[in-house]
XYZ file of C-alpha atoms in Angstrom:
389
model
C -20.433 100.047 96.488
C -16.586 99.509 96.718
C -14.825 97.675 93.399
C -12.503 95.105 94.781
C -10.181 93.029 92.180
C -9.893 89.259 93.776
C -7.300 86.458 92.873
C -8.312 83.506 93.439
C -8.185 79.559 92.189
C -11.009 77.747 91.287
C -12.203 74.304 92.106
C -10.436 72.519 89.277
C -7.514 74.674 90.434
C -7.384 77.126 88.008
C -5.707 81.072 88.893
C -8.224 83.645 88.104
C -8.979 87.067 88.994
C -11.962 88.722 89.689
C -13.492 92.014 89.804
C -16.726 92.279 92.017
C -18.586 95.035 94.188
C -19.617 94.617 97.613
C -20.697 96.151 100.651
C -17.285 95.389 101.912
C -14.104 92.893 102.331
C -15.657 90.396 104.622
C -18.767 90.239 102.061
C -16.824 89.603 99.165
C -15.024 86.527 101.104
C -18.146 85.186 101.988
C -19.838 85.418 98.307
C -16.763 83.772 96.852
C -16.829 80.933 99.701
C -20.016 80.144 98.733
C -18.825 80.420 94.974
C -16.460 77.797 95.748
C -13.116 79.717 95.384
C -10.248 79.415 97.022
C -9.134 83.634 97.889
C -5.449 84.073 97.389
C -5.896 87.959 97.648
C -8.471 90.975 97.876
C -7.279 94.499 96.844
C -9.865 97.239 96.789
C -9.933 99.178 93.687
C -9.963 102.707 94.078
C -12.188 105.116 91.509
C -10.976 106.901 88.743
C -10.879 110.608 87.697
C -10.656 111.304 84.137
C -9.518 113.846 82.320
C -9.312 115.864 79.344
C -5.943 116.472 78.115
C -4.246 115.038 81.220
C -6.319 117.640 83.325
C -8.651 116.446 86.139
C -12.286 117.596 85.496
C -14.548 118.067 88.543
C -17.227 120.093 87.162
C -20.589 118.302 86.927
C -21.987 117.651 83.723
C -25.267 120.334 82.550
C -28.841 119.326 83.057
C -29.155 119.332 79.329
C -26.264 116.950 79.115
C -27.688 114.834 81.969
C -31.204 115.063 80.266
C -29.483 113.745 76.921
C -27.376 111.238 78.377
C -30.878 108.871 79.911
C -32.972 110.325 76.900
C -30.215 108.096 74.590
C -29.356 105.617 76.938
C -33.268 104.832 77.771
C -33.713 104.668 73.553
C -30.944 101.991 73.623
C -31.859 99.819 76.476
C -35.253 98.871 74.318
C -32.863 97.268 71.569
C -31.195 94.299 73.642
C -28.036 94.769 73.976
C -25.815 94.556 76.939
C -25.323 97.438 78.625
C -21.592 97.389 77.381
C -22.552 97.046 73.893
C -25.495 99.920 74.404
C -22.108 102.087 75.775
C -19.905 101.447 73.145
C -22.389 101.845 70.623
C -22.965 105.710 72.428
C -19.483 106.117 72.616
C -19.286 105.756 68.689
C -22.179 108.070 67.886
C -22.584 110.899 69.951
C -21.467 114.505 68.820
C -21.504 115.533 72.574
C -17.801 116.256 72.988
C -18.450 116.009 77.074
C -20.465 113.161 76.795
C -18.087 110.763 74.448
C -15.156 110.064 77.082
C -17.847 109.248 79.827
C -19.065 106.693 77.304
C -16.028 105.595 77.351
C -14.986 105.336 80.867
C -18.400 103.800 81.592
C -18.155 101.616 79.377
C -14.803 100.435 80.631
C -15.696 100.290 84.179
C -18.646 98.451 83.533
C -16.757 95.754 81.924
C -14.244 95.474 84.685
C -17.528 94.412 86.842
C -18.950 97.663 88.250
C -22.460 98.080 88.475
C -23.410 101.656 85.604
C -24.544 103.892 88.851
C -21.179 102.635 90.788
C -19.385 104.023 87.487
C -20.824 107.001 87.519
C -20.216 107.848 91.035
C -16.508 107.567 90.496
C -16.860 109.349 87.725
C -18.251 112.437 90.013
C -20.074 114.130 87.295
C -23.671 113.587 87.263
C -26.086 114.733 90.045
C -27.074 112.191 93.034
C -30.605 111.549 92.752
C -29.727 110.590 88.876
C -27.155 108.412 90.120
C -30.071 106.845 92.681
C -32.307 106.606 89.997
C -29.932 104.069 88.485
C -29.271 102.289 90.869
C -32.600 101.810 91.851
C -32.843 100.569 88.199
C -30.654 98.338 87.978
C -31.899 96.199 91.395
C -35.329 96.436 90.133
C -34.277 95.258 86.734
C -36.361 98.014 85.137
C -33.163 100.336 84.321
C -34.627 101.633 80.911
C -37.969 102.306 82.133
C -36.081 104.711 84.964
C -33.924 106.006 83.157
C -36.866 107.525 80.751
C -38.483 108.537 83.566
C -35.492 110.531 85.189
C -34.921 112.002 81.683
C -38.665 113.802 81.712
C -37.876 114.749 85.115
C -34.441 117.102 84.131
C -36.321 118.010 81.534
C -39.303 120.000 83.494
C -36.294 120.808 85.515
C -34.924 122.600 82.813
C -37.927 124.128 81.526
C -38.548 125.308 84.808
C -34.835 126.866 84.781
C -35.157 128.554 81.211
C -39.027 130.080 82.773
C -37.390 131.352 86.135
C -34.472 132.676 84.310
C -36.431 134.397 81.390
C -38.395 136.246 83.966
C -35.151 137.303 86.206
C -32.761 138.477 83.656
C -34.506 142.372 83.540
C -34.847 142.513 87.124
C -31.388 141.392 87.972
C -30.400 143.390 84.987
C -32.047 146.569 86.655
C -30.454 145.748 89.809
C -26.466 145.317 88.842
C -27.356 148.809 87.097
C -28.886 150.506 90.149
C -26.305 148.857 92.653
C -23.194 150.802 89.873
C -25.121 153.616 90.229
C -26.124 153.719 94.283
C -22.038 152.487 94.544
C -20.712 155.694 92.310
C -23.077 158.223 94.222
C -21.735 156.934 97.374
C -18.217 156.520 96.060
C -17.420 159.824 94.436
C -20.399 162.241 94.036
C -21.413 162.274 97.448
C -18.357 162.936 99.121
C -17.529 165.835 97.292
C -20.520 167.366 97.634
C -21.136 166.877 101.470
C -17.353 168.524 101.833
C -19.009 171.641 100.212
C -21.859 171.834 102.506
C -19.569 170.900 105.695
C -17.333 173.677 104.588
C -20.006 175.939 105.135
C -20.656 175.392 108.571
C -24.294 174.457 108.141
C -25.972 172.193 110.182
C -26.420 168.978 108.703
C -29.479 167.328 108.546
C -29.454 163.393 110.310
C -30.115 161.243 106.751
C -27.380 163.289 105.207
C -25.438 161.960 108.392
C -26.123 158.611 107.614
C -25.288 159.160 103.915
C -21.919 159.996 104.800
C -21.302 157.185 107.340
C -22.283 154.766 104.600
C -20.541 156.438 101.554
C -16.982 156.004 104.117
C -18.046 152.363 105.067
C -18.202 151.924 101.689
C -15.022 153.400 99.876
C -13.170 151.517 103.088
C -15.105 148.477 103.264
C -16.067 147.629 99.629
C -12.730 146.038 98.402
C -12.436 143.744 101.753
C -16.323 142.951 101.165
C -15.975 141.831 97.449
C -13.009 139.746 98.379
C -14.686 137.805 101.574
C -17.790 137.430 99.310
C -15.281 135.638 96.444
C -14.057 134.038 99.591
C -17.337 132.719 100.823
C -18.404 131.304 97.001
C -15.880 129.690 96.350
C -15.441 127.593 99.499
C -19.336 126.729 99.168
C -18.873 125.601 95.284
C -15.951 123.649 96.568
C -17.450 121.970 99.352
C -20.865 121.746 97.078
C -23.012 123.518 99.646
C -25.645 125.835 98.651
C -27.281 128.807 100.508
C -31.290 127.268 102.111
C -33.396 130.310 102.298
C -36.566 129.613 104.743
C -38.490 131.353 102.313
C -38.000 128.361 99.631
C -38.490 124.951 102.000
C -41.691 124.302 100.934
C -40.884 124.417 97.305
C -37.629 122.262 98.134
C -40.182 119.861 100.138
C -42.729 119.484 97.216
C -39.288 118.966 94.840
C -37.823 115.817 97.414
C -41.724 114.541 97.577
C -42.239 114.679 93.725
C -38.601 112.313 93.142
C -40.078 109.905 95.853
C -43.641 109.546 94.734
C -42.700 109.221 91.206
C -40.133 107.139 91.269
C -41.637 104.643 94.631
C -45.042 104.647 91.962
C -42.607 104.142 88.660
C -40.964 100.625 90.999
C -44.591 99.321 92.621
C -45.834 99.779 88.442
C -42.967 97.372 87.779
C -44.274 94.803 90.190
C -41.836 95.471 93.211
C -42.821 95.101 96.567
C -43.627 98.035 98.676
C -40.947 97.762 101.235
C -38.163 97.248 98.764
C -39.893 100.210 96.238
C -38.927 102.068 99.252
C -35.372 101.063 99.773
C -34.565 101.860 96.091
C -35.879 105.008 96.548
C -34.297 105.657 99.555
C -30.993 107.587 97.858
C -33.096 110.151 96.491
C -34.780 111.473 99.467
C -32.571 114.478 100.948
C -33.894 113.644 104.533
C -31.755 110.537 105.223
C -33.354 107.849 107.161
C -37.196 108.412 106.652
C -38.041 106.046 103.805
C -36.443 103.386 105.801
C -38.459 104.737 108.622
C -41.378 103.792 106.826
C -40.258 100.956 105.539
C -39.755 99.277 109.035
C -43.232 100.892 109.934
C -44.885 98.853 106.717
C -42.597 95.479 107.785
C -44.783 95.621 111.610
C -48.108 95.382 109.821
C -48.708 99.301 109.017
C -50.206 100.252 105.813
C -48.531 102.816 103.667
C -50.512 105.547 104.798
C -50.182 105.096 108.733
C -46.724 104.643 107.869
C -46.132 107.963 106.490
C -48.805 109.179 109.111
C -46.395 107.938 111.752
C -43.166 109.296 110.713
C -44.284 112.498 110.715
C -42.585 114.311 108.007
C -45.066 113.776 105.184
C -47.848 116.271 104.975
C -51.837 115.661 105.496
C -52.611 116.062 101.976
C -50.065 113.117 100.945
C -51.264 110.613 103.627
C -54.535 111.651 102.452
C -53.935 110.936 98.863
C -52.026 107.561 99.554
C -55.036 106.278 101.691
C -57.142 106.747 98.896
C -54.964 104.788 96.618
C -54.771 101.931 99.124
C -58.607 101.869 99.337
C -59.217 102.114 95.872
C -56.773 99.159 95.303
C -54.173 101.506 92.896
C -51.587 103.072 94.560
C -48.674 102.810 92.190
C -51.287 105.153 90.374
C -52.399 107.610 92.980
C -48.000 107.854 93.985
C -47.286 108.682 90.064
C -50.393 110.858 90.333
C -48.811 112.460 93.731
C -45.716 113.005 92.687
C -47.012 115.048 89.348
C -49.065 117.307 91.508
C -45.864 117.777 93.796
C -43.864 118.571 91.073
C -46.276 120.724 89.812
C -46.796 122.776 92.746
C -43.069 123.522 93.245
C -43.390 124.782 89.542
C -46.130 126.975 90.713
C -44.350 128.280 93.884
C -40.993 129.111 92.017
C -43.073 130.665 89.288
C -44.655 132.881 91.614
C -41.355 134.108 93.594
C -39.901 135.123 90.236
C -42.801 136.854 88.953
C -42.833 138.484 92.379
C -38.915 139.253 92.328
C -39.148 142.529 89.448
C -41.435 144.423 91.156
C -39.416 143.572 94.642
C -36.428 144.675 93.070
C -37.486 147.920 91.304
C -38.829 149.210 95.050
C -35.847 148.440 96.933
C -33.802 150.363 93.744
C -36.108 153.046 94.078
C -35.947 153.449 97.526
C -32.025 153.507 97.963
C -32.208 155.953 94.823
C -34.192 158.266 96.472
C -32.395 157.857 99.948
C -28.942 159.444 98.109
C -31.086 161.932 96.489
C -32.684 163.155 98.918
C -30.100 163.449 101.160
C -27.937 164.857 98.660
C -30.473 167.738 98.456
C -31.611 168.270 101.552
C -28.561 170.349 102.848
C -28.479 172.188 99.360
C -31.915 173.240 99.747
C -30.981 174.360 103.114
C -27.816 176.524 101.700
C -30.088 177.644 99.055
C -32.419 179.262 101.744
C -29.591 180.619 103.467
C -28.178 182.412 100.428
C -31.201 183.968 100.192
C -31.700 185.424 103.039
């Protein structure tokens, strides 16, 4: 929510000025009507960037700096202290060169009234749904408990990062190698030997046709492609979009299903209500609008289940497993429990797609390999039999 800085006088007529968040201007002036002050003036506070060395950073902080930053935090909050004092005592401590001025900026916006997850939205560096974890913390008055919770979370994140990328490095390795070598055959070797066999009037076959129509698109179009490509990247990094392949939706469903049903299960274990377990939730569901879908369903009378049931999105198996957990009187439970499995089956499915991707890659290698070659050598056979004769 927005930070605005208030002056106003008190009943006994004393000038003071605040800093509060609200929803907006008009809700500030009514919370400090009902406070009893007397508004002079209401100036919203814009956010912050900070900087290293005077220079702007942007750049979002690692998982593993993410994962240490509510591992340390979460170990703190058991001790306490304020929040401030848990802050400054980080500040002091950490080695984490990154990590010590965000300390220190959270710490300072957190004393000039700003909720932690509104300071670390200006701040820009850490990822939404840890950002909605917090937040959903800090209403629920459980902020430690979350925080531990969305630390074990980047942390099978990363694990499942360091697995996918352990079994992609030889495969991508094998395929930057075959794409230099497919790219110099068509580039220079190819060329000069199709001008020896056009020079000799034969008649060239149709794949050493298409060879030559690529190996020209490609000397002409391979500087213009790199640079649309470098283009293309860095417009999507800027504008933080990222490229959905069809292929992957049900492992990015199971992901969005595993944040909800962990952390919905994580609030109801804390004693919140259902409906506003929900609503906390609600900023880490990519699909905008259906937790509060459900929540409006559960508000009419619907159970849980028929809620989910009814909006539509949420497959069988989940309204299945819910429904159980209703009738067996422990759902915070069976959502925990659902939101493991979830989590566990996206593990599973991106697993398999990079166990799958080595032997995908080494075919398609193999088959442009053997395209250029045979081409190559098709109208050299041909000569050869000529010669012959």
């Amino acid at each position: 929510m927005p930070l605005y800085k208030a002056e106003v006088y008190t009943a006994s007529g004393e000038k003071k000025q605040l800093r509060k968040e609200a929803a907006g201007e008009n809700e500030l002036l009514r919370e400090l009507a009902e406070e009893r002050y007397t508004v002079v003036s209401v100036k919203e506070e814009k956010a912050r960037s900070w900087s290293f060395g005077g220079k702007t950073r942007k750049k979002k902080l690692r998982l593993e700096e993410q994962h240490l930053f509510c591992t340390t935090l979460s170990s703190f909050m058991g001790s306490g202290l304020s929040l401030t004092e848990v802050l400054k005592l980080l500040q002091k401590q950490t080695r984490d060169k990154n990590l010590r001025p965000i300390y220190t900026e959270l710490r300072e916006s957190v004393e000039a009234g700003r909720s932690l997850a509104g300071s670390m939205t200006a701040l820009g560096v850490f990822r939404p749904s840890l950002i909605g974890m917090v937040e959903s913390g800090e209403k629920s008055a459980s902020l430690g408990e979350i925080l531990e919770k969305a630390g074990e979370l980047i942390q099978n994140e990363i694990s499942l990062r360091r697995k996918i990328q352990s079994s992609l490095t030889y495969p991508i390795l094998m395929l930057f190698v075959g794409l230099g070598v497919v790219v110099f055959l068509l580039s220079f070797v190819v060329p000069r030997l199709t001008e020896l066999v056009v020079e000799s009037g034969a008649e060239l076959p149709f794949i050493t046709k298409l060879l030559i129509f690529i190996s020209d698109a490609v000397r002409v179009g391979f500087i213009p492609f790199v640079a649309v490509a470098a283009l293309i990247i860095f417009y999507m990094r800027r504008k933080n979009k990222k490229i959905s392949l069809p292929m992957f939706k049900d492992v990015r469903d199971n992901l969005a299903f595993a944040l909800i049903f962990s952390q919905t299960g994580t609030l109801l274990r804390t004693g919140i209500p259902l409906v506003q377990a929900l609503k906390l939730t609600e900023p880490l569901d990519p699909v905008k609008g259906r937790l509060s879908a459900v929540a409006e369903q559960i508000r009419q009378g619907y159970r849980f289940s028929q809620a989910l049931e009814k909006e539509g999105s949420f497959p069988e198996e989940i309204v299945t497993i819910i429904r159980v957990g209703e009738s067996g009187g422990n759902l915070p439970d069976a959502a925990v429990r659902l939101g493991a499995s979830c989590w566990e089956y996206a593990q599973s499915a991106m697993q398999k797609w990079a166990t799958l991707a080595e032997p995908m890659i080494i075919l398609i290698m193999g088959v442009l390999v053997g395209f250029v070659v045979v081409a190559v050598l098709l109208p050299i056979f041909d000569l050869s039999s000529l010669a012959g004769r």
